[in-house]
GROMACS .gro file of C-alpha atoms in nm:
model
  478
    1MET     CA    1   0.000   0.000   0.000
    2SER     CA    2   0.108   0.356  -0.064
    3THR     CA    3  -0.020   0.709  -0.035
    4ILE     CA    4  -0.110   0.932  -0.328
    5GLY     CA    5   0.196   1.094  -0.488
    6THR     CA    6   0.239   1.366  -0.746
    7VAL     CA    7   0.010   1.399  -1.046
    8GLU     CA    8   0.293   1.317  -1.287
    9ASP     CA    9   0.414   1.009  -1.100
   10ASP     CA   10   0.065   0.872  -1.041
   11LEU     CA   11  -0.041   0.925  -1.402
   12ALA     CA   12   0.270   0.745  -1.525
   13ARG     CA   13   0.196   0.454  -1.292
   14VAL     CA   14  -0.169   0.438  -1.396
   15LEU     CA   15  -0.083   0.446  -1.766
   16ALA     CA   16   0.167   0.164  -1.720
   17GLN     CA   17  -0.086  -0.046  -1.530
   18THR     CA   18  -0.366   0.011  -1.782
   19GLU     CA   19  -0.159   0.013  -2.101
   20SER     CA   20  -0.370  -0.249  -2.275
   21ALA     CA   21  -0.690  -0.051  -2.212
   22THR     CA   22  -0.553   0.296  -2.285
   23ARG     CA   23  -0.351   0.278  -2.603
   24PRO     CA   24  -0.261   0.609  -2.774
   25GLY     CA   25  -0.544   0.721  -3.000
   26ASP     CA   26  -0.807   0.555  -2.781
   27PRO     CA   27  -1.069   0.814  -2.670
   28ALA     CA   28  -1.045   0.677  -2.317
   29ARG     CA   29  -0.671   0.745  -2.314
   30ALA     CA   30  -0.723   1.103  -2.430
   31ARG     CA   31  -0.986   1.165  -2.162
   32LEU     CA   32  -0.767   1.004  -1.895
   33ASP     CA   33  -0.486   1.242  -1.990
   34ALA     CA   34  -0.728   1.539  -1.987
   35HIS     CA   35  -0.908   1.467  -1.662
   36PHE     CA   36  -0.659   1.277  -1.447
   37SER     CA   37  -0.545   1.592  -1.271
   38ASP     CA   38  -0.906   1.663  -1.165
   39LEU     CA   39  -0.945   1.307  -1.041
   40HIS     CA   40  -0.612   1.327  -0.860
   41ARG     CA   41  -0.707   1.654  -0.690
   42ALA     CA   42  -1.043   1.518  -0.576
   43ALA     CA   43  -0.886   1.197  -0.447
   44LEU     CA   44  -0.632   1.397  -0.248
   45SER     CA   45  -0.915   1.592  -0.090
   46LEU     CA   46  -1.106   1.281   0.014
   47PHE     CA   47  -0.834   1.031   0.108
   48GLY     CA   48  -0.500   1.190   0.029
   49GLY     CA   49  -0.345   1.089   0.360
   50ALA     CA   50  -0.474   0.733   0.361
   51PRO     CA   51  -0.204   0.462   0.348
   52ASP     CA   52  -0.392   0.296   0.060
   53GLY     CA   53  -0.465   0.622  -0.123
   54ALA     CA   54  -0.276   0.519  -0.437
   55GLU     CA   55  -0.466   0.191  -0.456
   56ARG     CA   56  -0.797   0.375  -0.426
   57LEU     CA   57  -0.692   0.612  -0.701
   58ASP     CA   58  -0.600   0.316  -0.923
   59ALA     CA   59  -0.939   0.160  -0.850
   60LEU     CA   60  -1.117   0.478  -0.959
   61VAL     CA   61  -0.930   0.478  -1.289
   62GLU     CA   62  -1.024   0.112  -1.343
   63ILE     CA   63  -1.389   0.198  -1.270
   64ALA     CA   64  -1.381   0.481  -1.525
   65LEU     CA   65  -1.220   0.266  -1.796
   66GLU     CA   66  -1.457  -0.023  -1.733
   67ALA     CA   67  -1.752   0.217  -1.753
   68TRP     CA   68  -1.633   0.333  -2.095
   69HIS     CA   69  -1.565  -0.013  -2.234
   70THR     CA   70  -1.901  -0.150  -2.120
   71ARG     CA   71  -2.097   0.158  -2.228
   72SER     CA   72  -2.341   0.099  -2.513
   73LEU     CA   73  -2.271   0.254  -2.852
   74ASP     CA   74  -2.592   0.457  -2.825
   75LEU     CA   75  -2.483   0.608  -2.494
   76LYS     CA   76  -2.133   0.675  -2.627
   77VAL     CA   77  -2.264   0.863  -2.930
   78HIS     CA   78  -2.522   1.054  -2.729
   79GLY     CA   79  -2.268   1.128  -2.456
   80ASP     CA   80  -2.020   1.269  -2.705
   81GLN     CA   81  -2.291   1.503  -2.835
   82ARG     CA   82  -2.369   1.620  -2.483
   83ALA     CA   83  -2.001   1.662  -2.398
   84ALA     CA   84  -1.960   1.882  -2.704
   85ASP     CA   85  -2.221   2.120  -2.557
   86PRO     CA   86  -2.112   2.170  -2.195
   87GLN     CA   87  -2.333   2.479  -2.157
   88ARG     CA   88  -2.659   2.298  -2.232
   89LEU     CA   89  -2.768   2.293  -1.867
   90SER     CA   90  -2.704   2.667  -1.832
   91SER     CA   91  -2.897   2.762  -2.144
   92ARG     CA   92  -3.238   2.926  -2.155
   93TYR     CA   93  -3.381   2.599  -2.283
   94ALA     CA   94  -3.280   2.401  -1.974
   95LEU     CA   95  -3.582   2.316  -1.759
   96GLY     CA   96  -3.604   2.050  -1.492
   97ALA     CA   97  -3.913   1.873  -1.361
   98ALA     CA   98  -3.910   1.676  -1.036
   99CYS     CA   99  -4.142   1.412  -0.897
  100TYR     CA  100  -4.169   1.092  -0.696
  101ALA     CA  101  -4.244   0.822  -0.953
  102ASP     CA  102  -4.505   0.645  -0.741
  103ARG     CA  103  -4.691   0.962  -0.645
  104TYR     CA  104  -4.698   1.113  -0.991
  105ALA     CA  105  -4.724   0.814  -1.222
  106GLY     CA  106  -4.754   0.497  -1.012
  107ASN     CA  107  -4.412   0.361  -1.108
  108LEU     CA  108  -4.128   0.401  -1.356
  109ALA     CA  109  -4.332   0.249  -1.637
  110GLY     CA  110  -4.603   0.506  -1.572
  111LEU     CA  111  -4.352   0.786  -1.609
  112ARG     CA  112  -4.288   0.676  -1.966
  113ASP     CA  113  -4.651   0.764  -2.042
  114GLU     CA  114  -4.589   1.119  -1.918
  115ILE     CA  115  -4.310   1.190  -2.169
  116PRO     CA  116  -4.532   1.361  -2.433
  117TYR     CA  117  -4.661   1.604  -2.169
  118LEU     CA  118  -4.312   1.673  -2.038
  119ARG     CA  119  -4.186   1.739  -2.388
  120HIS     CA  120  -4.476   1.976  -2.458
  121LEU     CA  121  -4.399   2.160  -2.135
  122GLY     CA  122  -4.041   2.213  -2.250
  123VAL     CA  123  -3.875   1.988  -1.990
  124SER     CA  124  -3.516   1.892  -2.070
  125LEU     CA  125  -3.437   1.709  -1.744
  126LEU     CA  126  -3.660   1.477  -1.539
  127HIS     CA  127  -3.548   1.436  -1.180
  128VAL     CA  128  -3.692   1.117  -1.030
  129LEU     CA  129  -3.653   1.148  -0.656
  130SER     CA  130  -3.542   0.861  -0.433
  131PRO     CA  131  -3.609   0.568  -0.671
  132PHE     CA  132  -3.372   0.332  -0.492
  133ALA     CA  133  -3.440   0.045  -0.253
  134ARG     CA  134  -3.315   0.081   0.102
  135GLY     CA  135  -3.038  -0.127   0.248
  136THR     CA  136  -3.043  -0.285   0.593
  137ASP     CA  137  -2.888   0.034   0.729
  138GLY     CA  138  -3.173   0.243   0.588
  139ARG     CA  139  -2.954   0.409   0.327
  140PRO     CA  140  -3.040   0.404  -0.043
  141ASP     CA  141  -2.886   0.110  -0.226
  142LEU     CA  142  -2.777   0.251  -0.561
  143THR     CA  143  -2.760  -0.098  -0.714
  144ARG     CA  144  -3.131  -0.172  -0.664
  145ILE     CA  145  -3.453   0.006  -0.756
  146ASP     CA  146  -3.743   0.014  -0.511
  147PRO     CA  147  -3.946  -0.295  -0.613
  148GLY     CA  148  -4.265  -0.092  -0.594
  149LEU     CA  149  -4.134   0.131  -0.873
  150GLY     CA  150  -3.984  -0.134  -1.101
  151SER     CA  151  -3.634  -0.258  -1.170
  152MET     CA  152  -3.302  -0.137  -1.303
  153ASP     CA  153  -3.416  -0.253  -1.647
  154ARG     CA  154  -3.726  -0.032  -1.610
  155LEU     CA  155  -3.505   0.261  -1.516
  156SER     CA  156  -3.289   0.198  -1.821
  157ALA     CA  157  -3.596   0.179  -2.046
  158LEU     CA  158  -3.728   0.506  -1.903
  159ALA     CA  159  -3.391   0.671  -1.962
  160ALA     CA  160  -3.387   0.551  -2.323
  161ASP     CA  161  -3.736   0.683  -2.396
  162LEU     CA  162  -3.655   1.015  -2.233
  163ARG     CA  163  -3.334   1.039  -2.432
  164LEU     CA  164  -3.525   0.994  -2.759
  165ALA     CA  165  -3.750   1.281  -2.651
  166GLY     CA  166  -3.453   1.507  -2.575
  167ILE     CA  167  -3.493   1.476  -2.197
  168SER     CA  168  -3.219   1.368  -1.957
  169LEU     CA  169  -3.293   1.140  -1.662
  170ALA     CA  170  -3.164   1.266  -1.328
  171VAL     CA  171  -3.150   1.098  -0.988
  172ASP     CA  172  -3.034   1.220  -0.650
  173VAL     CA  173  -2.747   1.031  -0.487
  174THR     CA  174  -2.551   1.068  -0.167
  175CYS     CA  175  -2.202   0.932  -0.107
  176GLY     CA  176  -2.172   0.673   0.167
  177ASP     CA  177  -1.864   0.576   0.365
  178ASP     CA  178  -1.663   0.452   0.066
  179PRO     CA  179  -1.613   0.697  -0.223
  180VAL     CA  180  -1.475   0.422  -0.446
  181THR     CA  181  -1.784   0.203  -0.410
  182PHE     CA  182  -1.998   0.511  -0.462
  183ALA     CA  183  -1.815   0.598  -0.784
  184ARG     CA  184  -1.864   0.241  -0.906
  185ASP     CA  185  -2.239   0.254  -0.836
  186VAL     CA  186  -2.280   0.591  -1.004
  187SER     CA  187  -2.084   0.471  -1.308
  188HIS     CA  188  -2.316   0.170  -1.331
  189LEU     CA  189  -2.619   0.401  -1.322
  190ALA     CA  190  -2.462   0.611  -1.597
  191GLY     CA  191  -2.433   0.290  -1.797
  192CYS     CA  192  -2.809   0.243  -1.745
  193GLY     CA  193  -2.874   0.580  -1.905
  194VAL     CA  194  -2.884   0.822  -1.613
  195GLU     CA  195  -2.740   1.147  -1.747
  196VAL     CA  196  -2.751   1.379  -1.446
  197PHE     CA  197  -2.670   1.313  -1.081
  198VAL     CA  198  -2.789   1.556  -0.815
  199MET     CA  199  -2.530   1.542  -0.539
  200PRO     CA  200  -2.500   1.758  -0.225
  201ASP     CA  201  -2.147   1.657  -0.118
  202THR     CA  202  -1.905   1.884  -0.306
  203ASP     CA  203  -1.597   1.664  -0.252
  204ALA     CA  204  -1.778   1.350  -0.366
  205ALA     CA  205  -1.924   1.545  -0.657
  206ALA     CA  206  -1.579   1.654  -0.773
  207LEU     CA  207  -1.449   1.297  -0.754
  208THR     CA  208  -1.750   1.152  -0.932
  209SER     CA  209  -1.744   1.421  -1.202
  210ALA     CA  210  -1.384   1.332  -1.284
  211VAL     CA  211  -1.461   0.959  -1.303
  212LEU     CA  212  -1.759   1.026  -1.530
  213ALA     CA  213  -1.560   1.263  -1.750
  214ILE     CA  214  -1.328   0.972  -1.828
  215GLY     CA  215  -1.575   0.684  -1.838
  216ALA     CA  216  -1.910   0.841  -1.929
  217PRO     CA  217  -1.852   1.171  -2.110
  218GLY     CA  218  -2.158   1.395  -2.125
  219VAL     CA  219  -2.295   1.273  -1.791
  220GLN     CA  220  -2.304   1.557  -1.540
  221VAL     CA  221  -2.321   1.619  -1.167
  222LEU     CA  222  -2.537   1.906  -1.040
  223ALA     CA  223  -2.554   2.069  -0.700
  224PRO     CA  224  -2.900   2.065  -0.542
  225SER     CA  225  -3.100   2.380  -0.486
  226PRO     CA  226  -2.949   2.599  -0.213
  227GLY     CA  227  -3.292   2.611  -0.050
  228SER     CA  228  -3.609   2.812  -0.089
  229ALA     CA  229  -3.627   2.970   0.258
  230PRO     CA  230  -3.530   3.324   0.142
  231LEU     CA  231  -3.820   3.328  -0.104
  232TRP     CA  232  -4.082   3.218   0.146
  233GLU     CA  233  -3.945   3.444   0.419
  234SER     CA  234  -3.965   3.745   0.187
  235LEU     CA  235  -4.318   3.656   0.079
  236ALA     CA  236  -4.425   3.619   0.443
  237THR     CA  237  -4.274   3.947   0.562
  238GLY     CA  238  -4.287   4.164   0.250
  239ASP     CA  239  -3.918   4.238   0.302
  240ALA     CA  240  -3.698   4.148   0.004
  241ALA     CA  241  -3.374   4.154   0.206
  242PRO     CA  242  -3.350   3.773   0.250
  243LEU     CA  243  -3.390   3.726  -0.125
  244ARG     CA  244  -3.134   3.997  -0.201
  245ARG     CA  245  -2.878   3.830   0.025
  246ALA     CA  246  -2.942   3.489  -0.132
  247LEU     CA  247  -2.912   3.622  -0.486
  248SER     CA  248  -2.594   3.817  -0.423
  249TRP     CA  249  -2.381   3.503  -0.475
  250ARG     CA  250  -2.585   3.338  -0.752
  251SER     CA  251  -2.365   3.468  -1.035
  252GLY     CA  252  -2.182   3.173  -1.184
  253ALA     CA  253  -2.420   2.919  -1.029
  254THR     CA  254  -2.481   2.608  -1.239
  255GLY     CA  255  -2.678   2.389  -1.002
  256ILE     CA  256  -3.051   2.350  -0.953
  257THR     CA  257  -3.277   2.645  -0.875
  258SER     CA  258  -3.599   2.543  -0.702
  259ILE     CA  259  -3.883   2.737  -0.539
  260ARG     CA  260  -3.951   2.474  -0.276
  261ASP     CA  261  -3.767   2.183  -0.123
  262ALA     CA  262  -3.816   1.807  -0.134
  263ASP     CA  263  -3.821   1.769   0.242
  264ALA     CA  264  -3.902   2.103   0.404
  265VAL     CA  265  -3.827   2.474   0.389
  266HIS     CA  266  -3.542   2.518   0.636
  267TRP     CA  267  -3.515   2.870   0.772
  268ALA     CA  268  -3.189   3.047   0.837
  269GLY     CA  269  -3.165   3.090   1.213
  270ASP     CA  270  -3.476   3.081   1.432
  271GLY     CA  271  -3.770   3.033   1.198
  272ASP     CA  272  -4.040   2.951   1.453
  273ALA     CA  273  -4.226   3.275   1.383
  274LEU     CA  274  -4.219   3.211   1.008
  275THR     CA  275  -4.342   2.854   1.047
  276ALA     CA  276  -4.615   2.981   1.278
  277PHE     CA  277  -4.721   3.239   1.016
  278TYR     CA  278  -4.778   2.969   0.756
  279GLU     CA  279  -4.939   2.730   1.005
  280ARG     CA  280  -5.185   2.994   1.132
  281SER     CA  281  -5.313   3.052   0.782
  282GLY     CA  282  -5.337   2.677   0.716
  283ARG     CA  283  -5.088   2.699   0.431
  284GLY     CA  284  -4.824   2.465   0.570
  285VAL     CA  285  -4.720   2.258   0.870
  286ALA     CA  286  -4.403   2.225   1.074
  287ALA     CA  287  -4.184   1.945   0.942
  288ASP     CA  288  -3.825   1.830   0.987
  289GLY     CA  289  -3.734   2.149   1.172
  290GLY     CA  290  -3.885   2.361   0.894
  291LEU     CA  291  -4.203   2.396   0.692
  292ALA     CA  292  -4.389   2.158   0.459
  293GLY     CA  293  -4.637   2.260   0.191
  294THR     CA  294  -4.685   2.280  -0.183
  295THR     CA  295  -4.606   2.601  -0.369
  296ALA     CA  296  -4.973   2.681  -0.427
  297SER     CA  297  -5.071   2.618  -0.065
  298LEU     CA  298  -4.781   2.820   0.076
  299ALA     CA  299  -4.880   3.099  -0.163
  300GLY     CA  300  -5.236   3.099  -0.024
  301LEU     CA  301  -5.424   2.938  -0.311
  302GLY     CA  302  -5.610   2.704  -0.077
  303ASP     CA  303  -5.758   2.985   0.133
  304ASP     CA  304  -5.876   3.199  -0.160
  305ASP     CA  305  -5.615   3.468  -0.107
  306PRO     CA  306  -5.660   3.717  -0.395
  307HIS     CA  307  -5.283   3.744  -0.437
  308ALA     CA  308  -5.212   3.369  -0.432
  309GLU     CA  309  -5.185   3.316  -0.808
  310ALA     CA  310  -4.957   3.619  -0.838
  311ARG     CA  311  -4.728   3.476  -0.570
  312VAL     CA  312  -4.705   3.145  -0.757
  313ALA     CA  313  -4.619   3.331  -1.077
  314LEU     CA  314  -4.362   3.547  -0.898
  315ALA     CA  315  -4.187   3.244  -0.750
  316HIS     CA  316  -4.158   3.077  -1.089
  317ALA     CA  317  -4.057   3.399  -1.264
  318LEU     CA  318  -3.761   3.433  -1.028
  319ALA     CA  319  -3.653   3.069  -1.067
  320LEU     CA  320  -3.679   3.088  -1.445
  321SER     CA  321  -3.467   3.403  -1.465
  322LEU     CA  322  -3.183   3.300  -1.232
  323PRO     CA  323  -2.863   3.118  -1.335
  324GLY     CA  324  -2.879   2.741  -1.303
  325VAL     CA  325  -3.137   2.479  -1.397
  326PRO     CA  326  -3.487   2.588  -1.288
  327MET     CA  327  -3.662   2.289  -1.133
  328LEU     CA  328  -4.040   2.267  -1.163
  329TRP     CA  329  -4.212   2.043  -0.910
  330LEU     CA  330  -4.467   1.855  -1.117
  331GLY     CA  331  -4.810   1.955  -0.993
  332ASP     CA  332  -4.701   2.311  -0.915
  333GLU     CA  333  -4.775   2.416  -1.273
  334VAL     CA  334  -5.147   2.347  -1.212
  335GLY     CA  335  -5.159   2.478  -0.855
  336GLN     CA  336  -5.155   2.150  -0.663
  337LEU     CA  337  -5.259   2.199  -0.300
  338ASN     CA  338  -5.151   2.018   0.015
  339ASP     CA  339  -5.264   1.655   0.034
  340ASP     CA  340  -5.376   1.526   0.374
  341SER     CA  341  -5.428   1.170   0.252
  342HIS     CA  342  -5.090   1.062   0.391
  343ARG     CA  343  -5.253   1.068   0.735
  344ASP     CA  344  -5.445   0.754   0.636
  345ASP     CA  345  -5.120   0.569   0.560
  346PRO     CA  346  -4.973   0.406   0.874
  347GLU     CA  347  -4.621   0.432   0.729
  348ARG     CA  348  -4.649   0.803   0.641
  349ARG     CA  349  -4.900   0.958   0.879
  350ASP     CA  350  -4.629   1.081   1.118
  351ASP     CA  351  -4.419   1.240   0.843
  352PRO     CA  352  -4.573   1.576   0.744
  353ARG     CA  353  -4.341   1.606   0.445
  354TRP     CA  354  -4.588   1.389   0.255
  355LEU     CA  355  -4.823   1.687   0.272
  356HIS     CA  356  -4.651   1.824  -0.038
  357ARG     CA  357  -4.591   1.486  -0.199
  358GLY     CA  358  -4.946   1.419  -0.303
  359GLN     CA  359  -5.073   1.203  -0.585
  360LYS     CA  360  -5.091   1.355  -0.932
  361PRO     CA  361  -5.392   1.593  -0.925
  362ARG     CA  362  -5.565   1.462  -1.235
  363ASP     CA  363  -5.862   1.696  -1.194
  364LEU     CA  364  -5.632   1.999  -1.201
  365TYR     CA  365  -5.444   1.870  -1.505
  366ALA     CA  366  -5.777   1.817  -1.681
  367ALA     CA  367  -5.863   2.183  -1.612
  368ARG     CA  368  -5.525   2.327  -1.711
  369HIS     CA  369  -5.654   2.475  -2.038
  370ASP     CA  370  -5.956   2.639  -1.871
  371ILE     CA  371  -5.849   2.994  -1.782
  372GLY     CA  372  -6.172   3.027  -1.586
  373SER     CA  373  -6.017   2.795  -1.328
  374SER     CA  374  -5.729   2.862  -1.093
  375ALA     CA  375  -5.544   2.561  -1.239
  376GLY     CA  376  -5.583   2.708  -1.588
  377ARG     CA  377  -5.462   3.053  -1.490
  378VAL     CA  378  -5.158   2.918  -1.302
  379PHE     CA  379  -5.073   2.687  -1.594
  380GLN     CA  380  -5.107   2.972  -1.842
  381ALA     CA  381  -4.884   3.201  -1.636
  382ILE     CA  382  -4.607   2.944  -1.589
  383THR     CA  383  -4.606   2.813  -1.946
  384LYS     CA  384  -4.596   3.171  -2.076
  385LEU     CA  385  -4.289   3.241  -1.861
  386ILE     CA  386  -4.122   2.926  -1.996
  387ALA     CA  387  -4.200   3.030  -2.354
  388VAL     CA  388  -4.067   3.383  -2.302
  389ARG     CA  389  -3.754   3.243  -2.139
  390HIS     CA  390  -3.686   3.041  -2.455
  391THR     CA  391  -3.678   3.364  -2.657
  392THR     CA  392  -3.452   3.550  -2.413
  393PRO     CA  393  -3.082   3.488  -2.493
  394GLU     CA  394  -2.979   3.702  -2.195
  395PHE     CA  395  -3.085   3.407  -1.978
  396ASP     CA  396  -2.814   3.189  -2.133
  397GLY     CA  397  -2.509   3.133  -1.917
  398SER     CA  398  -2.467   3.205  -1.549
  399ARG     CA  399  -2.385   3.575  -1.519
  400LEU     CA  400  -2.589   3.779  -1.272
  401VAL     CA  401  -2.528   4.138  -1.164
  402ASP     CA  402  -2.689   4.296  -0.858
  403PHE     CA  403  -2.918   4.595  -0.905
  404GLU     CA  404  -2.994   4.816  -0.608
  405VAL     CA  405  -3.349   4.949  -0.572
  406PRO     CA  406  -3.450   5.190  -0.290
  407ALA     CA  407  -3.764   4.999  -0.190
  408GLU     CA  408  -3.792   4.747   0.093
  409SER     CA  409  -4.018   4.505  -0.094
  410ILE     CA  410  -3.826   4.503  -0.423
  411VAL     CA  411  -3.563   4.254  -0.533
  412ALA     CA  412  -3.387   4.317  -0.864
  413PHE     CA  413  -3.093   4.187  -1.063
  414GLN     CA  414  -2.949   4.205  -1.413
  415ARG     CA  415  -2.887   3.921  -1.658
  416PRO     CA  416  -2.639   4.060  -1.912
  417GLY     CA  417  -2.617   3.909  -2.257
  418ASP     CA  418  -2.405   3.968  -2.565
  419ASP     CA  419  -2.637   4.232  -2.709
  420GLY     CA  420  -2.830   4.363  -2.412
  421VAL     CA  421  -2.943   4.327  -2.054
  422VAL     CA  422  -3.260   4.191  -1.898
  423LEU     CA  423  -3.346   4.361  -1.571
  424VAL     CA  424  -3.558   4.139  -1.345
  425ILE     CA  425  -3.765   4.330  -1.088
  426ALA     CA  426  -4.006   4.171  -0.840
  427ASN     CA  427  -4.226   4.316  -0.567
  428VAL     CA  428  -4.264   4.065  -0.282
  429GLY     CA  429  -4.490   4.296  -0.082
  430SER     CA  430  -4.869   4.302  -0.042
  431ALA     CA  431  -4.878   4.673  -0.135
  432ALA     CA  432  -4.785   4.848  -0.458
  433ALA     CA  433  -4.431   4.982  -0.475
  434SER     CA  434  -4.289   5.278  -0.664
  435ILE     CA  435  -3.932   5.292  -0.795
  436PRO     CA  436  -3.795   5.642  -0.866
  437ALA     CA  437  -3.698   5.705  -1.227
  438VAL     CA  438  -3.349   5.807  -1.121
  439THR     CA  439  -3.287   5.443  -1.024
  440PHE     CA  440  -3.279   5.358  -1.395
  441SER     CA  441  -3.057   5.649  -1.502
  442GLY     CA  442  -2.793   5.406  -1.626
  443PHE     CA  443  -3.028   5.278  -1.897
  444ASP     CA  444  -3.199   5.429  -2.199
  445ALA     CA  445  -3.553   5.536  -2.116
  446ASP     CA  446  -3.720   5.294  -2.358
  447ALA     CA  447  -3.754   4.943  -2.212
  448GLU     CA  448  -3.949   4.636  -2.320
  449ASP     CA  449  -4.146   4.419  -2.078
  450LEU     CA  450  -4.083   4.073  -2.223
  451VAL     CA  451  -4.365   3.899  -2.037
  452ASP     CA  452  -4.645   4.153  -2.084
  453GLY     CA  453  -4.524   4.257  -2.430
  454ILE     CA  454  -4.542   4.632  -2.363
  455ARG     CA  455  -4.302   4.925  -2.370
  456ILE     CA  456  -4.202   5.085  -2.039
  457ASP     CA  457  -4.082   5.445  -2.005
  458LEU     CA  458  -3.801   5.443  -1.750
  459ALA     CA  459  -3.790   5.822  -1.754
  460GLU     CA  460  -4.092   5.799  -1.523
  461ASP     CA  461  -4.127   5.631  -1.185
  462LEU     CA  462  -4.196   5.258  -1.222
  463GLU     CA  463  -4.503   5.131  -1.039
  464LEU     CA  464  -4.519   4.765  -0.941
  465ALA     CA  465  -4.842   4.607  -0.821
  466PRO     CA  466  -4.829   4.361  -0.529
  467TYR     CA  467  -4.630   4.049  -0.626
  468LYS     CA  468  -4.567   4.182  -0.975
  469VAL     CA  469  -4.259   4.071  -1.169
  470ARG     CA  470  -4.119   4.239  -1.478
  471TRP     CA  471  -3.853   4.109  -1.713
  472LEU     CA  472  -3.733   4.433  -1.874
  473ARG     CA  473  -3.501   4.433  -2.172
  474VAL     CA  474  -3.295   4.749  -2.126
  475VAL     CA  475  -3.007   4.917  -2.303
  476PRO     CA  476  -2.721   5.044  -2.084
  477ARG     CA  477  -2.617   5.399  -2.161
  478SER     CA  478  -2.267   5.432  -2.299
   0.00000   0.00000   0.00000
């Protein structure tokens, strides 16, 4: 056994040990040369001081090469196409959709029937949450699918059908005690057609990304959403400061952007008063040290709040205009409310997180084209935002520039593009807000509201109704 050495020495040793599998001219050899330093750096971070560090590093290289040599031709060709477009997940066409397979479609086979709808919605990434069976220690076993959902073959078939529709399959994974075993399991899943892994551990993500870059090019690792607490705190208080603080470091972000969380909204600091606010109004319940509830319920749609639909639209307008992959929770686009039916399930009744993990609301989906219904109006608002986003090249990439506005309830930021700037402005307050014209003195007076399709005169004070969002295409003054 030996510890990890220098990049040069370890690469020379690895190449000598794997000479038969990495001959010059072999794509795997070229990728090993290109990405070994990343793998080496990540291995140093995780087990650099371990007495068997070099052996673990060698094992990771073997895993990567085996993944490549056992990868199907279809996945190799498709992966090369994806690798040639590394910015695809930061483009304005990137849109994620998340669901629990059993709750939304019954099982993995049922999800295949949802593909035409997902494609029509503009989804480019389907995140299937927690599809794995549990081991004896209660942790997800990445080598087995929950029998109630199907099998690994079913997962592979779903991935293939999604791929044909231009949609990537994503799953969430968490590294256990052994990073090498974890890398092997993830590589196997990549061989089954999974194209995106959502991974919270940054060190494990760096290691896995390097292994995949060698053995499964085009497969990516994404960071999960940083959390939706700032949004829901600002909407509860009418103070945009929490949102401003959260957005100040979003420039360059490439992970997931979500308006609510899979488990619960976790407040920064003492959030008892915020949880109590949502509980008093019947919009959510305390869960896992935070707050559970669907987007529509937290926004007040279930208690006939006249501003509820505007809050839902605001939340999605922010997610769709920020850097990263906006993640739509399936059901949110038709205003799905909290589901109390989990209380009748002995295995789930004590876990309030199932409040926002309800079954697919088929009645709301049936009404989604009826603008006389709340489901129809919410669906129209969200799909319009998605369509406008597709036509807004400023939303490509990950650049974000702060924009200061002298109003407590206003959050604003700029998304600069090659030929212009889109200024995103949102009022999170329950009262109208006025922004002095001098605030926009750095731009030409003529601006275009991309969502409403109207011209805005920035030489005059800008009035924003409660929970109003504007995407303004502006021209900076030279």
